[in-house]
Coordinates of C-alpha atoms in Angstrom, one line a residue:
X27 CA -172.2 -47.4 -36.9
X28 CA -169.8 -45.6 -39.1
X29 CA -166.2 -46.9 -39.3
X30 CA -163.0 -45.2 -40.2
X31 CA -160.6 -47.6 -41.9
X32 CA -157.0 -46.5 -41.2
X33 CA -154.5 -47.6 -43.8
X34 CA -150.9 -46.5 -43.1
X35 CA -148.5 -46.6 -46.1
X36 CA -144.8 -46.5 -46.6
X37 CA -143.4 -47.7 -49.9
X38 CA -146.2 -50.2 -50.5
X39 CA -146.8 -49.5 -54.2
X40 CA -147.0 -53.2 -55.0
X41 CA -149.8 -54.0 -52.6
X42 CA -151.7 -50.7 -51.8
X43 CA -154.4 -51.1 -54.5
X44 CA -155.1 -54.6 -53.4
X45 CA -155.6 -53.5 -49.8
X46 CA -157.8 -50.6 -50.7
X47 CA -159.9 -52.6 -53.1
X48 CA -160.5 -55.3 -50.5
X49 CA -162.1 -52.6 -48.4
X50 CA -164.1 -51.2 -51.3
X51 CA -165.6 -54.7 -51.9
X52 CA -167.0 -54.9 -48.3
X53 CA -170.6 -56.0 -48.0
X54 CA -170.9 -53.5 -45.1
X55 CA -170.6 -50.0 -46.6
X56 CA -170.9 -47.4 -43.8
X57 CA -167.2 -46.7 -43.7
X58 CA -164.5 -44.3 -44.9
X59 CA -160.9 -45.2 -45.8
X60 CA -158.1 -42.9 -44.6
X61 CA -154.8 -43.6 -46.4
X62 CA -151.9 -42.0 -44.5
X63 CA -148.8 -42.0 -46.7
X64 CA -145.8 -41.8 -44.4
X65 CA -143.3 -40.1 -46.7
X66 CA -143.1 -42.9 -49.3
X67 CA -140.3 -42.7 -51.8
X68 CA -141.8 -45.0 -54.3
X69 CA -145.1 -44.6 -56.2
X70 CA -147.3 -45.2 -53.2
X71 CA -148.4 -41.5 -52.8
X72 CA -149.3 -41.3 -56.5
X73 CA -151.3 -44.6 -56.4
X74 CA -153.1 -43.3 -53.2
X75 CA -154.1 -40.1 -55.1
X76 CA -155.4 -42.2 -58.0
X77 CA -157.5 -44.2 -55.5
X78 CA -159.0 -41.1 -53.9
X79 CA -162.8 -40.9 -54.0
X80 CA -165.8 -40.1 -51.8
X81 CA -165.0 -43.2 -49.9
X82 CA -161.2 -42.8 -49.8
X83 CA -159.4 -39.8 -48.3
X84 CA -155.6 -39.4 -48.5
X85 CA -153.2 -37.6 -46.1
X86 CA -149.6 -37.3 -47.2
X87 CA -146.7 -36.7 -44.8
X88 CA -143.6 -35.2 -46.3
X89 CA -141.2 -37.2 -44.1
X90 CA -141.2 -40.7 -42.8
X91 CA -142.2 -40.7 -39.1
X92 CA -143.0 -44.4 -38.6
X93 CA -146.1 -46.6 -38.7
X94 CA -147.1 -45.6 -35.2
X95 CA -147.2 -41.9 -36.1
X96 CA -149.2 -42.7 -39.2
X97 CA -151.7 -44.8 -37.3
X98 CA -152.1 -42.1 -34.7
X99 CA -152.9 -39.6 -37.3
X100 CA -155.8 -41.8 -38.3
X101 CA -156.9 -42.5 -34.7
X102 CA -156.9 -38.7 -34.0
X103 CA -158.9 -38.1 -37.2
X104 CA -161.5 -40.7 -36.0
X105 CA -161.8 -38.9 -32.6
X106 CA -162.1 -35.5 -34.1
X107 CA -164.7 -36.5 -36.7
X108 CA -166.8 -38.6 -34.3
X109 CA -166.5 -42.0 -36.0
X110 CA -168.0 -44.8 -33.9
X111 CA -165.3 -47.3 -34.7
X112 CA -161.8 -47.5 -36.0
X113 CA -160.5 -50.4 -38.0
X114 CA -156.9 -50.9 -39.1
X115 CA -155.5 -52.4 -42.2
X116 CA -151.8 -52.7 -43.1
X117 CA -151.1 -52.1 -46.8
X118 CA -149.6 -55.6 -47.2
X119 CA -152.7 -57.3 -46.0
X120 CA -156.3 -57.6 -47.3
X121 CA -159.8 -58.4 -46.2
X122 CA -162.4 -60.8 -47.3
X123 CA -165.7 -59.0 -48.4
X124 CA -167.5 -59.9 -45.1
X125 CA -164.8 -58.6 -42.7
X126 CA -166.5 -55.4 -41.6
X127 CA -169.9 -57.1 -41.5
X128 CA -168.5 -59.8 -39.3
X129 CA -167.1 -57.2 -36.9
X130 CA -170.4 -55.3 -36.8
X131 CA -172.2 -58.5 -35.9
X132 CA -169.7 -59.0 -33.1
X133 CA -170.6 -55.6 -31.7
X134 CA -174.3 -56.8 -31.7
X135 CA -173.5 -60.1 -30.1
X136 CA -171.2 -58.6 -27.4
X137 CA -172.5 -55.1 -26.6
X138 CA -170.2 -54.8 -23.6
X139 CA -167.1 -55.4 -25.7
X140 CA -165.0 -52.4 -26.9
X141 CA -162.5 -54.2 -29.1
X142 CA -163.4 -56.7 -31.8
X143 CA -161.3 -59.0 -34.0
X144 CA -161.6 -61.8 -36.5
X145 CA -159.4 -64.8 -37.3
X146 CA -156.8 -64.7 -40.1
X147 CA -154.4 -66.7 -42.2
X148 CA -150.7 -66.1 -42.6
X149 CA -149.3 -66.0 -46.1
X150 CA -145.6 -66.9 -46.2
X151 CA -143.4 -67.5 -49.2
X152 CA -143.8 -71.2 -49.4
X153 CA -147.1 -71.8 -47.7
X154 CA -150.2 -70.3 -46.2
X155 CA -150.7 -71.1 -42.5
X156 CA -153.9 -71.4 -40.4
X157 CA -153.7 -69.9 -37.0
X158 CA -153.7 -71.7 -33.6
X159 CA -154.7 -70.0 -30.4
X160 CA -154.5 -71.0 -26.8
X161 CA -157.4 -71.5 -24.3
X162 CA -160.2 -70.5 -26.6
X163 CA -163.7 -71.8 -26.0
X164 CA -165.3 -74.0 -28.5
X165 CA -167.8 -71.3 -29.5
X166 CA -167.1 -69.6 -32.8
X167 CA -167.8 -66.2 -31.3
X168 CA -166.7 -65.3 -27.8
X169 CA -165.8 -62.6 -25.4
X170 CA -162.3 -63.2 -24.1
X171 CA -162.6 -63.4 -20.4
X172 CA -158.8 -63.9 -19.8
X173 CA -157.4 -62.1 -22.9
X174 CA -153.7 -62.8 -22.4
X175 CA -154.2 -66.5 -21.9
X176 CA -155.5 -66.7 -25.5
X177 CA -152.2 -65.3 -27.0
X178 CA -149.6 -68.0 -26.1
X179 CA -149.5 -69.5 -29.7
X180 CA -150.6 -66.8 -32.2
X181 CA -151.7 -63.3 -31.3
X182 CA -155.5 -63.0 -31.2
X183 CA -155.2 -59.4 -32.3
X184 CA -153.4 -58.3 -35.4
X185 CA -153.5 -54.7 -36.7
X186 CA -155.4 -55.8 -39.8
X187 CA -158.0 -57.8 -37.9
X188 CA -159.0 -55.5 -35.1
X189 CA -161.7 -52.8 -34.7
X190 CA -161.9 -50.6 -31.7
X191 CA -164.7 -48.4 -30.4
X192 CA -163.4 -44.8 -30.9
X193 CA -164.4 -43.7 -27.4
X194 CA -162.3 -46.5 -25.9
X195 CA -159.2 -44.8 -27.2
X196 CA -159.5 -42.4 -24.3
X197 CA -158.7 -45.4 -22.0
X198 CA -156.4 -47.4 -24.3
X199 CA -154.4 -44.6 -25.7
X200 CA -152.6 -44.3 -29.0
X201 CA -149.6 -46.1 -30.4
X202 CA -146.2 -45.4 -28.8
X203 CA -144.2 -43.6 -31.4
X204 CA -140.9 -44.4 -29.7
X205 CA -141.1 -48.1 -30.8
X206 CA -140.3 -49.3 -34.3
X207 CA -141.2 -52.9 -33.6
X208 CA -143.7 -54.6 -31.3
X209 CA -145.5 -51.3 -31.1
X210 CA -148.6 -53.2 -31.9
X211 CA -148.0 -55.7 -29.1
X212 CA -147.7 -52.7 -26.7
X213 CA -151.0 -51.4 -27.9
X214 CA -152.7 -54.8 -27.7
X215 CA -151.5 -55.1 -24.1
X216 CA -153.3 -51.9 -23.2
X217 CA -156.4 -53.1 -25.0
X218 CA -156.3 -56.4 -23.1
X219 CA -155.8 -54.6 -19.8
X220 CA -158.5 -52.0 -20.2
X221 CA -161.4 -53.1 -22.4
X222 CA -163.4 -56.3 -23.1
X223 CA -162.4 -58.0 -26.3
X224 CA -164.8 -60.0 -28.5
X225 CA -163.4 -62.5 -31.1
X226 CA -164.6 -64.8 -33.8
X227 CA -162.8 -67.8 -35.3
X228 CA -164.2 -66.9 -38.7
X229 CA -161.3 -66.1 -41.0
X230 CA -161.8 -62.8 -42.8
X231 CA -158.2 -61.4 -43.2
X232 CA -155.0 -62.5 -45.0
X233 CA -151.8 -61.4 -43.4
X234 CA -149.3 -61.3 -46.2
X235 CA -145.8 -61.8 -44.8
X236 CA -144.1 -62.1 -48.3
X237 CA -143.6 -58.4 -48.8
X238 CA -140.0 -57.3 -49.3
X239 CA -140.2 -54.2 -47.0
X240 CA -142.0 -55.4 -44.0
X241 CA -140.4 -54.2 -40.8
X242 CA -139.0 -57.6 -39.9
X243 CA -136.4 -56.9 -42.6
X244 CA -135.1 -53.8 -40.8
X245 CA -131.6 -54.0 -39.4
X246 CA -131.7 -55.0 -35.7
X247 CA -129.4 -52.0 -34.9
X248 CA -132.2 -49.7 -36.0
X249 CA -135.0 -51.4 -34.2
X250 CA -136.5 -50.0 -31.0
X251 CA -138.5 -52.5 -28.9
X252 CA -140.6 -51.9 -25.8
X253 CA -139.1 -53.4 -22.6
X254 CA -142.6 -54.0 -21.2
X255 CA -141.5 -52.9 -17.7
X256 CA -144.5 -50.5 -17.6
X257 CA -146.7 -53.6 -17.4
X258 CA -144.9 -55.7 -14.8
X259 CA -146.8 -54.1 -12.0
X260 CA -150.1 -55.3 -13.6
X261 CA -149.2 -59.0 -13.7
X262 CA -151.2 -59.9 -10.6
X263 CA -154.3 -58.2 -11.9
X264 CA -154.5 -59.9 -15.3
X265 CA -154.3 -63.7 -15.7
X266 CA -151.7 -64.7 -18.3
X267 CA -150.1 -61.3 -18.6
X268 CA -146.9 -62.4 -17.0
X269 CA -146.4 -65.3 -19.4
X270 CA -147.4 -63.1 -22.3
X271 CA -144.7 -60.6 -21.4
X272 CA -142.2 -63.4 -21.0
X273 CA -142.9 -64.8 -24.4
X274 CA -142.5 -61.5 -26.1
X275 CA -139.3 -60.8 -24.2
X276 CA -138.2 -64.3 -25.3
X277 CA -138.9 -63.4 -29.0
X278 CA -136.9 -60.2 -28.7
X279 CA -134.0 -61.8 -26.8
X280 CA -133.7 -64.5 -29.6
X281 CA -133.7 -61.8 -32.3
X282 CA -130.8 -60.0 -30.6
X283 CA -129.0 -63.3 -30.0
X284 CA -129.2 -64.1 -33.7
X285 CA -127.5 -60.8 -34.4
X286 CA -124.9 -61.4 -31.8
X287 CA -126.1 -58.4 -29.7
X288 CA -125.3 -60.0 -26.4
X289 CA -126.0 -56.9 -24.3
X290 CA -129.6 -56.5 -25.5
X291 CA -130.2 -60.2 -25.6
X292 CA -129.1 -60.6 -22.0
X293 CA -131.2 -57.6 -20.9
X294 CA -134.4 -59.1 -22.3
X295 CA -133.5 -62.7 -21.2
X296 CA -133.0 -61.5 -17.6
X297 CA -136.5 -60.1 -17.5
X298 CA -138.1 -63.4 -18.5
X299 CA -139.8 -65.5 -15.9
X300 CA -138.2 -68.8 -17.0
X301 CA -141.1 -71.0 -15.7
X302 CA -143.2 -69.4 -18.5
X303 CA -141.1 -71.1 -21.2
X304 CA -141.5 -74.7 -22.3
X305 CA -138.6 -77.1 -22.6
X306 CA -137.8 -76.3 -26.3
X307 CA -138.0 -72.6 -25.7
X308 CA -135.6 -72.8 -22.7
X309 CA -133.1 -74.7 -24.8
X310 CA -133.3 -72.1 -27.6
X311 CA -132.9 -69.1 -25.3
X312 CA -129.7 -70.7 -23.9
X313 CA -128.1 -71.5 -27.3
X314 CA -125.3 -69.5 -28.9
X315 CA -125.8 -67.6 -32.1
X316 CA -124.1 -70.3 -34.1
X317 CA -126.3 -73.0 -32.6
X318 CA -129.4 -70.9 -33.4
X319 CA -128.3 -70.3 -37.0
X320 CA -127.9 -74.0 -37.6
X321 CA -131.5 -74.8 -36.7
X322 CA -133.8 -74.6 -39.6
X323 CA -136.8 -74.6 -37.3
X324 CA -135.4 -71.6 -35.4
X325 CA -134.9 -69.8 -38.6
X326 CA -138.5 -70.4 -39.5
X327 CA -139.7 -69.2 -36.0
X328 CA -137.5 -66.2 -36.2
X329 CA -138.9 -65.3 -39.6
X330 CA -141.7 -63.5 -37.8
X331 CA -139.5 -61.4 -35.5
X332 CA -140.2 -57.7 -35.8
X333 CA -143.9 -58.5 -35.7
X334 CA -144.8 -61.7 -33.8
X335 CA -143.4 -65.0 -32.7
X336 CA -145.3 -68.2 -32.7
X337 CA -144.0 -68.7 -29.2
X338 CA -145.4 -72.1 -28.7
X339 CA -143.3 -73.7 -31.4

């Protein structure tokens, strides 16, 4: 059950070694790490070369093409070299030593599943947060029968927590390189629509949101989001998908509103099914930029934009 661990890197000199070492410390050892340096301009490429070993391979791109392109290089590599599974790890984040072992045990407990994920904690500047999920069973391990209904608070899948059967990529597809933000959400939608997902509540991953160059710090004018129209026709076939799309559109609309980009904010707002929002969310989506800026809670919620929104807050 060999695993390719795909680790995309762009200017992550401060955290790259920590991420790689967290993989090298895994109790499950049938894996290979593929670092894909996406045209870094700091010391990342040099650090990656220093980390190179029998267990660590490094590919360097001369120009920055975006995280989706870097991940896709890894996914293609896994397919070409017949790896059984692909696991992703962002260079800001890190695993507990039992992460891969926990995922392998999920494959044994749920042989029909094709995607697998563990729980995680969120590290933010002032505090570390535990996750909350919607509509999960009490069982620690479970196959998610209605995947989208479990994602109304925190996302069940994060790139650093998920492992996918390589053969399933033929159905799921690769990351869409035209998106700079929410590209992971787009991929997770295709996972949820096309393959069974198994999940454990056991925390094995730390998502570090304190890094200075995470993509949520990119200027809104440079961000390219999915509009999710591709999936509107599938709403009737997947319970919870309609609300999931609305909540992500809500997150993007608020981000644009905060930047006073009325045109894009309105475009995403008009696509929201308003009955999918709770009272607080409805109030927020109808506020002006100045009103939103004045709300400390809104600022905290919007701190995740560019990745995910805790839409239930």
